[in-house]
PDB file of C-alpha atoms in Angstrom:
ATOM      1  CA  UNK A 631      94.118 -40.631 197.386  1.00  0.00           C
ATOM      2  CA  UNK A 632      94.806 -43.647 195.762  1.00  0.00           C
ATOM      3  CA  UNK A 633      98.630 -41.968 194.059  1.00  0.00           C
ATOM      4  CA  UNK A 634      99.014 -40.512 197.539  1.00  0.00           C
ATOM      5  CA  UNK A 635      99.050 -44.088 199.271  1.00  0.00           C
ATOM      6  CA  UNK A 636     101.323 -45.397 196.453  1.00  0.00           C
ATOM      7  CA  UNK A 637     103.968 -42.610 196.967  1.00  0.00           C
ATOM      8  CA  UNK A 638     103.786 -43.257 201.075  1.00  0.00           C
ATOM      9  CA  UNK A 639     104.269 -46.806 200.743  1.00  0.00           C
ATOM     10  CA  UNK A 640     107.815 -46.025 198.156  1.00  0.00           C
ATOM     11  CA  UNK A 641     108.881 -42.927 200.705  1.00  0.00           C
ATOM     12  CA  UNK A 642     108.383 -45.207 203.777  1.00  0.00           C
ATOM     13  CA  UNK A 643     110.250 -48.633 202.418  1.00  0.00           C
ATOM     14  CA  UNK A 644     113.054 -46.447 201.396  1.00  0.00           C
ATOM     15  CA  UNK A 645     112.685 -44.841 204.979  1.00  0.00           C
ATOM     16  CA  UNK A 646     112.830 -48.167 206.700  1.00  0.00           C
ATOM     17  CA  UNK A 647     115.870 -49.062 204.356  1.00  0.00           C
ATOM     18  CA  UNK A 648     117.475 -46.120 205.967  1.00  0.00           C
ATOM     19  CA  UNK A 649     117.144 -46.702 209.219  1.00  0.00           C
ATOM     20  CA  UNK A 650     118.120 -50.148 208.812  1.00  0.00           C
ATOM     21  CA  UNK A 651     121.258 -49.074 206.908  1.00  0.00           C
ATOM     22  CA  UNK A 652     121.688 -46.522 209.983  1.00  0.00           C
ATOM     23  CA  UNK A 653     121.546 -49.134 212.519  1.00  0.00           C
ATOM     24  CA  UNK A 654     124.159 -50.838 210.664  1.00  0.00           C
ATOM     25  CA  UNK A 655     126.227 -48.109 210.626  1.00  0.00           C
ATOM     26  CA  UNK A 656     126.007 -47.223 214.106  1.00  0.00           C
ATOM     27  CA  UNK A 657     126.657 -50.667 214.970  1.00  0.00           C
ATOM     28  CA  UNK A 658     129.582 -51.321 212.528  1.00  0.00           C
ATOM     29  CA  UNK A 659     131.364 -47.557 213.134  1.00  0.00           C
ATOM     30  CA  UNK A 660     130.334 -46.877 216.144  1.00  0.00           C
ATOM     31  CA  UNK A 661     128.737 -43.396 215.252  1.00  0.00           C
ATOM     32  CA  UNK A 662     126.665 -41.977 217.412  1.00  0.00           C
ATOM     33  CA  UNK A 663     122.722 -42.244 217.911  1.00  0.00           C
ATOM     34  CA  UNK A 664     121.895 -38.571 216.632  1.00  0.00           C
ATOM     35  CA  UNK A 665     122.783 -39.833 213.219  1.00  0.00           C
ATOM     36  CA  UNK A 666     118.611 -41.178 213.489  1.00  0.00           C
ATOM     37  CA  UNK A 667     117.797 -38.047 213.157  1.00  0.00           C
ATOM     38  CA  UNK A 668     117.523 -36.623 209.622  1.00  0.00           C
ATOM     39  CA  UNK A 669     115.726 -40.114 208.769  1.00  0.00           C
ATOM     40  CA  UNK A 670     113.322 -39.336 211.916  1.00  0.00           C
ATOM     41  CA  UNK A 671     112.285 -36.245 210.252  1.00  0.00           C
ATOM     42  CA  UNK A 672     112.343 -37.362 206.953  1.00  0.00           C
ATOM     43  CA  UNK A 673     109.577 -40.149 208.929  1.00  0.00           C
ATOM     44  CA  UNK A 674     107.752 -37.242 210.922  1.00  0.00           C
ATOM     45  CA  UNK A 675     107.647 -34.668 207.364  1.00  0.00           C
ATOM     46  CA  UNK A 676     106.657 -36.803 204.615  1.00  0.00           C
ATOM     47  CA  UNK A 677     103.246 -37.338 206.222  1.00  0.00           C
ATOM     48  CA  UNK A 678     102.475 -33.806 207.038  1.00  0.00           C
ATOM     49  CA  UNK A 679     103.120 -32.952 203.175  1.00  0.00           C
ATOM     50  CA  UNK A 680     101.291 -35.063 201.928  1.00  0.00           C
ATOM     51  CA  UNK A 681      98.371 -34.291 204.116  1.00  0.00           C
ATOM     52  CA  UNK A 682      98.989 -30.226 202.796  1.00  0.00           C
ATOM     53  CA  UNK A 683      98.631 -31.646 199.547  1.00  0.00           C
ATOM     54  CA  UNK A 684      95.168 -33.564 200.008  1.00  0.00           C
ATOM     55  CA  UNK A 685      93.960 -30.370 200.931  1.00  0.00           C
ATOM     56  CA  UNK A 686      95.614 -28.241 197.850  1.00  0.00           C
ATOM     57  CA  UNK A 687      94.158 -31.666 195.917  1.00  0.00           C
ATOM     58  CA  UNK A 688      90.468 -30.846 197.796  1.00  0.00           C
ATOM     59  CA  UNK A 689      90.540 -27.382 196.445  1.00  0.00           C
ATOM     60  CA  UNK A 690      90.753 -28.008 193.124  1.00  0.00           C
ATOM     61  CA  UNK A 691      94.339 -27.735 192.598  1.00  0.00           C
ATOM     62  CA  UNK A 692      94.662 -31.033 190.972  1.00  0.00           C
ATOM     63  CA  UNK A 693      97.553 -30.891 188.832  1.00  0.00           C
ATOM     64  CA  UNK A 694      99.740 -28.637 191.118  1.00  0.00           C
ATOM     65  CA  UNK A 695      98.779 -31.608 194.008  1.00  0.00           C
ATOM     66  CA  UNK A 696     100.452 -34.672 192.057  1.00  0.00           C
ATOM     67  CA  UNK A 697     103.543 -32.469 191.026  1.00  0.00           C
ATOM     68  CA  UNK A 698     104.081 -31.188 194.612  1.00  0.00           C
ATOM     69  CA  UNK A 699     103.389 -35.234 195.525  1.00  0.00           C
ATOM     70  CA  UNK A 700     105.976 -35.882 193.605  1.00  0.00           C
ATOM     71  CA  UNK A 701     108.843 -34.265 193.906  1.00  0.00           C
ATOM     72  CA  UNK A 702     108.607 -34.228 197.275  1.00  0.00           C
ATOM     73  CA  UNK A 703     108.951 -37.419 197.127  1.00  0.00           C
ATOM     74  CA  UNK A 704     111.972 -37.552 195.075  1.00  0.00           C
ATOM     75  CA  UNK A 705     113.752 -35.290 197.105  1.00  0.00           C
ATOM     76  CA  UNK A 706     113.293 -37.027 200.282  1.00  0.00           C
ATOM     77  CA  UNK A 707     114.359 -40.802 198.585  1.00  0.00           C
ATOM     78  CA  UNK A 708     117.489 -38.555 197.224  1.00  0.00           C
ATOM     79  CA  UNK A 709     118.768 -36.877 200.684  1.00  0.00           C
ATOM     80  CA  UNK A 710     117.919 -40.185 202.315  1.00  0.00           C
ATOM     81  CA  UNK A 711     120.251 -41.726 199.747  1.00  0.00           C
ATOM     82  CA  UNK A 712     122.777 -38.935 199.842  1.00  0.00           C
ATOM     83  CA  UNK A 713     122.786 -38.990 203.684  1.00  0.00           C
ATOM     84  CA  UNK A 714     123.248 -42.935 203.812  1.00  0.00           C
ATOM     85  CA  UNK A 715     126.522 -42.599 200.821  1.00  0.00           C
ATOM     86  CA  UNK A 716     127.714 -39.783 203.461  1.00  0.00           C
ATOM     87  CA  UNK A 717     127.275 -41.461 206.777  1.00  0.00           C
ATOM     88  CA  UNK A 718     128.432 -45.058 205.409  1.00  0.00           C
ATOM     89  CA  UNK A 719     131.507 -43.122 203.495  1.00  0.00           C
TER      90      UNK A 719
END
């Protein structure tokens, strides 16, 4: 639970980071609001994993649990990243 708490506190600040950096954008290029919206779901999906992943934790599936945690994790900071390079490109 403890891990878990950790990894939501990274994903969010790099998911407040993006939506500051898509403010920005939208302010600076003038692109449109939609471009919220992958960060939105990025805000809306990382929660619901990890609560999938308490329960795989629960039954016993320890090990499987943190990788999942994980990489999840490192996907979402990576296509928030990638997304940001695009949209600020």
């Amino acid at each position: 639970m403890f891990f878990q708490m950790v990894m939501l506190l990274i994903v969010f600040g790099i998911i407040y980071t993006s939506f500051v950096a898509v403010q920005y954008t939208i302010k600076e290029q003038g692109v449109s609001n939609i471009a919220y919206l992958p960060v939105l779901v990025s805000l809306i999906l990382f929660p619901v994993l990890l609560y999938k992943y308490r329960q795989m934790f629960n039954r016993g599936k320890m090990l499987g649990a943190t990788v999942w945690t994980i990489s999840s994790s490192s996907v979402i900071i990576i296509a928030l990243y990638l997304y940001i390079d695009t949209l600020a490109g």
